[in-house]
C-alpha positions as a printed NumPy array, in Angstrom:
array([[ 11.162,  89.32 ,  75.601],
       [  7.843,  91.784,  75.356],
       [  9.353,  95.465,  75.753],
       [  7.151,  98.425,  76.496],
       [  8.072, 101.885,  75.329],
       [  6.824, 105.029,  76.956],
       [  6.417, 107.696,  73.953],
       [  6.252, 111.295,  75.486],
       [  5.459, 113.39 ,  72.018],
       [  4.164, 112.021,  68.486],
       [  7.763, 113.16 ,  66.862],
       [  9.872, 111.002,  69.333],
       [  9.634, 107.294,  68.85 ],
       [ 11.827, 104.161,  69.575],
       [ 13.553, 104.559,  66.157],
       [ 16.535, 102.21 ,  66.261],
       [ 15.311, 100.451,  69.19 ],
       [ 12.534,  99.335,  67.701],
       [ 14.85 ,  97.91 ,  64.588],
       [ 16.798,  95.992,  67.458],
       [ 13.725,  94.444,  69.292],
       [ 12.536,  93.351,  65.525],
       [ 15.812,  91.945,  64.424],
       [ 16.136,  89.738,  67.717],
       [ 12.206,  88.44 ,  67.671],
       [ 11.062,  90.691,  70.071],
       [  7.679,  92.127,  70.674],
       [  7.401,  95.782,  71.04 ],
       [  4.349,  98.12 ,  72.63 ],
       [  4.023, 101.633,  72.857],
       [  2.354, 103.554,  75.816],
       [  1.405, 107.335,  74.653],
       [  0.467, 108.866,  78.497],
       [  0.136, 112.509,  76.607],
       [ -2.891, 111.025,  74.733],
       [ -4.524, 109.544,  77.955],
       [ -2.968, 106.033,  77.577],
       [ -3.411, 103.911,  80.571],
       [ -0.243, 103.084,  82.354],
       [  0.548,  99.2  ,  81.72 ],
       [  0.701,  96.471,  84.236],
       [  4.187,  95.382,  85.664],
       [  3.494,  91.789,  84.058],
       [  2.612,  93.129,  81.165],
       [  6.127,  93.657,  80.144],
       [  9.565,  92.335,  80.921],
       [ 11.873,  95.179,  79.822],
       [ 10.534,  99.074,  79.875],
       [ 12.238, 101.823,  77.594],
       [ 11.584, 105.41 ,  78.594],
       [ 11.924, 107.649,  75.259],
       [ 12.455, 111.449,  75.478],
       [ 10.854, 114.407,  75.212],
       [ 10.735, 118.381,  74.836],
       [  9.155, 118.784,  78.292],
       [ 10.971, 118.479,  81.809],
       [ 10.442, 115.909,  84.767],
       [  9.158, 118.987,  87.083],
       [  6.446, 119.964,  84.386],
       [  3.879, 117.696,  85.948],
       [  1.374, 121.153,  85.994],
       [  1.188, 121.059,  82.078],
       [  2.018, 117.246,  81.852],
       [ -0.167, 115.673,  84.798],
       [  0.593, 112.076,  83.366],
       [  4.4  , 112.895,  84.437],
       [  2.761, 111.994,  87.844],
       [  1.414, 108.458,  87.149],
       [  4.552, 107.632,  84.887],
       [  6.845, 108.121,  87.925],
       [  4.882, 106.194,  90.007],
       [  4.733, 103.396,  87.731],
       [  8.773, 103.446,  87.07 ],
       [  9.122, 103.626,  90.941],
       [  7.153, 100.44 ,  91.031],
       [  9.41 ,  98.874,  87.793],
       [ 12.734,  99.67 ,  89.815],
       [ 10.949,  97.979,  92.99 ],
       [  9.952,  94.828,  90.829],
       [ 13.466,  94.366,  89.791],
       [ 12.544,  95.466,  86.078],
       [ 15.094,  96.381,  83.46 ],
       [ 14.665,  99.694,  82.726],
       [ 16.084, 101.898,  79.749],
       [ 15.797, 105.861,  79.783],
       [ 17.063, 108.089,  77.164],
       [ 17.124, 111.571,  77.993],
       [ 13.848, 113.042,  79.419],
       [ 13.785, 108.949,  80.383],
       [ 17.019, 109.203,  82.023],
       [ 16.267, 111.926,  84.164],
       [ 12.838, 110.358,  85.149],
       [ 15.071, 107.222,  86.322],
       [ 17.304, 109.694,  87.935],
       [ 14.56 , 111.46 ,  89.548],
       [ 12.758, 108.469,  91.042],
       [ 16.041, 106.723,  92.048],
       [ 16.697, 109.944,  94.184],
       [ 18.742, 112.472,  92.277],
       [ 17.972, 116.449,  91.682],
       [ 17.148, 116.886,  87.745],
       [ 17.776, 120.575,  87.377],
       [ 18.836, 122.951,  84.04 ],
       [ 22.45 , 122.242,  83.007],
       [ 24.868, 125.388,  81.952],
       [ 24.776, 124.263,  78.697],
       [ 22.469, 122.376,  75.982],
       [ 24.152, 119.705,  74.09 ],
       [ 22.459, 119.376,  70.624],
       [ 24.288, 117.796,  67.776],
       [ 27.219, 115.342,  67.106],
       [ 29.65 , 115.398,  70.012],
       [ 32.012, 112.566,  71.565],
       [ 31.427, 111.031,  74.872],
       [ 34.285, 109.638,  77.151],
       [ 33.719, 106.555,  79.081],
       [ 34.466, 106.653,  82.64 ],
       [ 36.769, 104.168,  84.584],
       [ 33.894, 102.342,  85.795],
       [ 32.142, 102.295,  82.172],
       [ 35.26 , 100.88 ,  80.603],
       [ 34.828,  98.035,  83.349],
       [ 31.289,  97.537,  83.327],
       [ 30.054,  94.33 ,  81.005],
       [ 27.165,  96.411,  79.469],
       [ 28.858,  99.482,  78.56 ],
       [ 32.628,  98.642,  78.241],
       [ 32.64 ,  97.135,  74.9  ],
       [ 31.734, 100.646,  73.379],
       [ 34.27 , 102.611,  71.279],
       [ 36.631, 105.029,  73.231],
       [ 35.442, 108.497,  72.651],
       [ 32.297, 107.29 ,  70.466],
       [ 30.811, 110.368,  68.671],
       [ 26.96 , 110.212,  69.903],
       [ 23.376, 112.257,  68.924],
       [ 22.52 , 114.857,  71.764],
       [ 19.77 , 116.678,  72.34 ],
       [ 19.115, 118.033,  75.709],
       [ 19.394, 120.843,  78.476],
       [ 18.818, 118.95 ,  81.832],
       [ 21.024, 117.097,  84.113],
       [ 21.378, 115.497,  87.366],
       [ 23.789, 114.316,  89.991],
       [ 24.648, 110.659,  89.864],
       [ 21.69 , 108.879,  91.672],
       [ 22.752, 107.271,  94.944],
       [ 24.537, 103.476,  94.249],
       [ 24.594, 104.045,  90.481],
       [ 27.452, 103.971,  88.614],
       [ 28.978, 106.637,  86.356],
       [ 29.586, 105.077,  82.885],
       [ 30.256, 108.364,  80.501],
       [ 30.671, 112.065,  80.417],
       [ 31.181, 114.62 ,  78.038],
       [ 32.788, 118.07 ,  77.866],
       [ 29.319, 120.079,  78.227],
       [ 27.619, 117.477,  81.026],
       [ 29.321, 115.402,  83.446],
       [ 26.481, 112.804,  83.593],
       [ 26.01 , 111.177,  80.063],
       [ 25.169, 107.722,  81.606],
       [ 24.463, 105.759,  84.571],
       [ 23.792, 101.897,  85.34 ],
       [ 21.946, 101.14 ,  88.428],
       [ 22.138,  97.391,  89.998],
       [ 23.23 ,  96.325,  86.857],
       [ 19.739,  96.518,  84.93 ],
       [ 18.553, 100.374,  85.092],
       [ 20.689, 102.239,  82.374],
       [ 19.991, 106.076,  81.697],
       [ 21.659, 107.665,  78.765],
       [ 21.453, 111.309,  78.025],
       [ 22.517, 110.785,  74.291],
       [ 20.391, 109.025,  71.793],
       [ 21.786, 105.863,  70.526],
       [ 18.447, 105.026,  68.779],
       [ 18.947, 108.121,  66.282],
       [ 18.265, 107.286,  62.564],
       [ 17.932, 109.831,  59.795],
       [ 14.292, 109.886,  59.953],
       [ 14.062, 110.49 ,  63.676],
       [ 16.779, 113.423,  63.824],
       [ 15.163, 115.047,  60.935],
       [ 11.736, 114.816,  62.923],
       [ 13.313, 116.381,  66.019],
       [ 15.027, 118.79 ,  64.245],
       [ 11.815, 120.016,  62.376],
       [  9.614, 119.708,  65.663],
       [ 12.159, 121.576,  68.126],
       [ 14.136, 123.674,  65.746],
       [ 13.253, 126.516,  68.431],
       [ 15.458, 124.506,  70.75 ],
       [ 18.508, 125.416,  68.533],
       [ 20.319, 128.281,  69.911],
       [ 23.958, 129.186,  69.595],
       [ 25.907, 127.648,  72.359],
       [ 29.266, 126.052,  72.649],
       [ 28.044, 122.525,  72.482],
       [ 24.958, 123.279,  69.911],
       [ 25.277, 122.537,  66.136],
       [ 22.776, 124.116,  63.576],
       [ 20.399, 121.823,  61.808],
       [ 22.532, 122.011,  58.646],
       [ 25.344, 120.529,  60.262],
       [ 23.506, 117.882,  62.182],
       [ 21.421, 116.563,  59.217],
       [ 24.599, 116.448,  56.86 ],
       [ 25.788, 113.358,  58.894],
       [ 26.597, 110.256,  56.668],
       [ 25.353, 107.056,  57.075],
       [ 28.313, 105.983,  59.136],
       [ 27.265, 107.995,  61.934],
       [ 24.077, 106.255,  62.301],
       [ 25.703, 102.664,  61.786],
       [ 28.052, 103.665,  64.835],
       [ 25.672, 104.503,  67.061],
       [ 22.974, 101.948,  66.05 ],
       [ 25.757,  99.234,  66.323],
       [ 26.697, 100.755,  69.763],
       [ 23.008, 100.416,  70.955],
       [ 22.27 ,  97.143,  69.764],
       [ 25.59 ,  95.661,  71.725],
       [ 24.093,  97.459,  75.248],
       [ 20.564,  96.481,  74.792],
       [ 21.761,  92.568,  74.002],
       [ 23.931,  92.525,  77.294],
       [ 21.277,  94.091,  79.693],
       [ 19.699,  91.564,  81.778],
       [ 16.168,  89.685,  79.933]])
């Protein structure tokens, strides 16, 4: 299987997703639209992964490439491709699937638990996750559930943490792909976003996470990516 990854800033790459692809023998290529990379052709990939970034889906004036990326996502949805969106990626998917993306009342930044919904527990892709799994968050926007999507998970600070559309399009507000290296890069480059709030940890607390934190979320990620259709 060939996986195409949209990366929106230099410091927020696929991290654990690339580790999964290597471990499964899948090929992986990066598209950097902010650098002027052209959009890939639909026939060039089997699965599309859309990463996060500090911009919003509505920031097309500052990031004109967002319009072309949204067009490609619409085409990939129509073509029946399997797509995984992480953070900004989930918000872009929600937008092209007809949901409004807007500022959440609270930012979520740090290691915080999610709760699976009854639909999430019953879903074959998401259901095997451990109940009350603590995951890594870094987002300030949210959205209602896209029409026709399954609501998979929520948290105290954000009702719509994960959704699945058509059994093949997965949106995750949180970061199961996080590694110690990717967290350190995010905390360094986006330090100005770490402001006091009920669901915001300071950098020291986030960076103090031990190896078991990363092992648990990466294992959850590997299982989800294995269970999605190819």
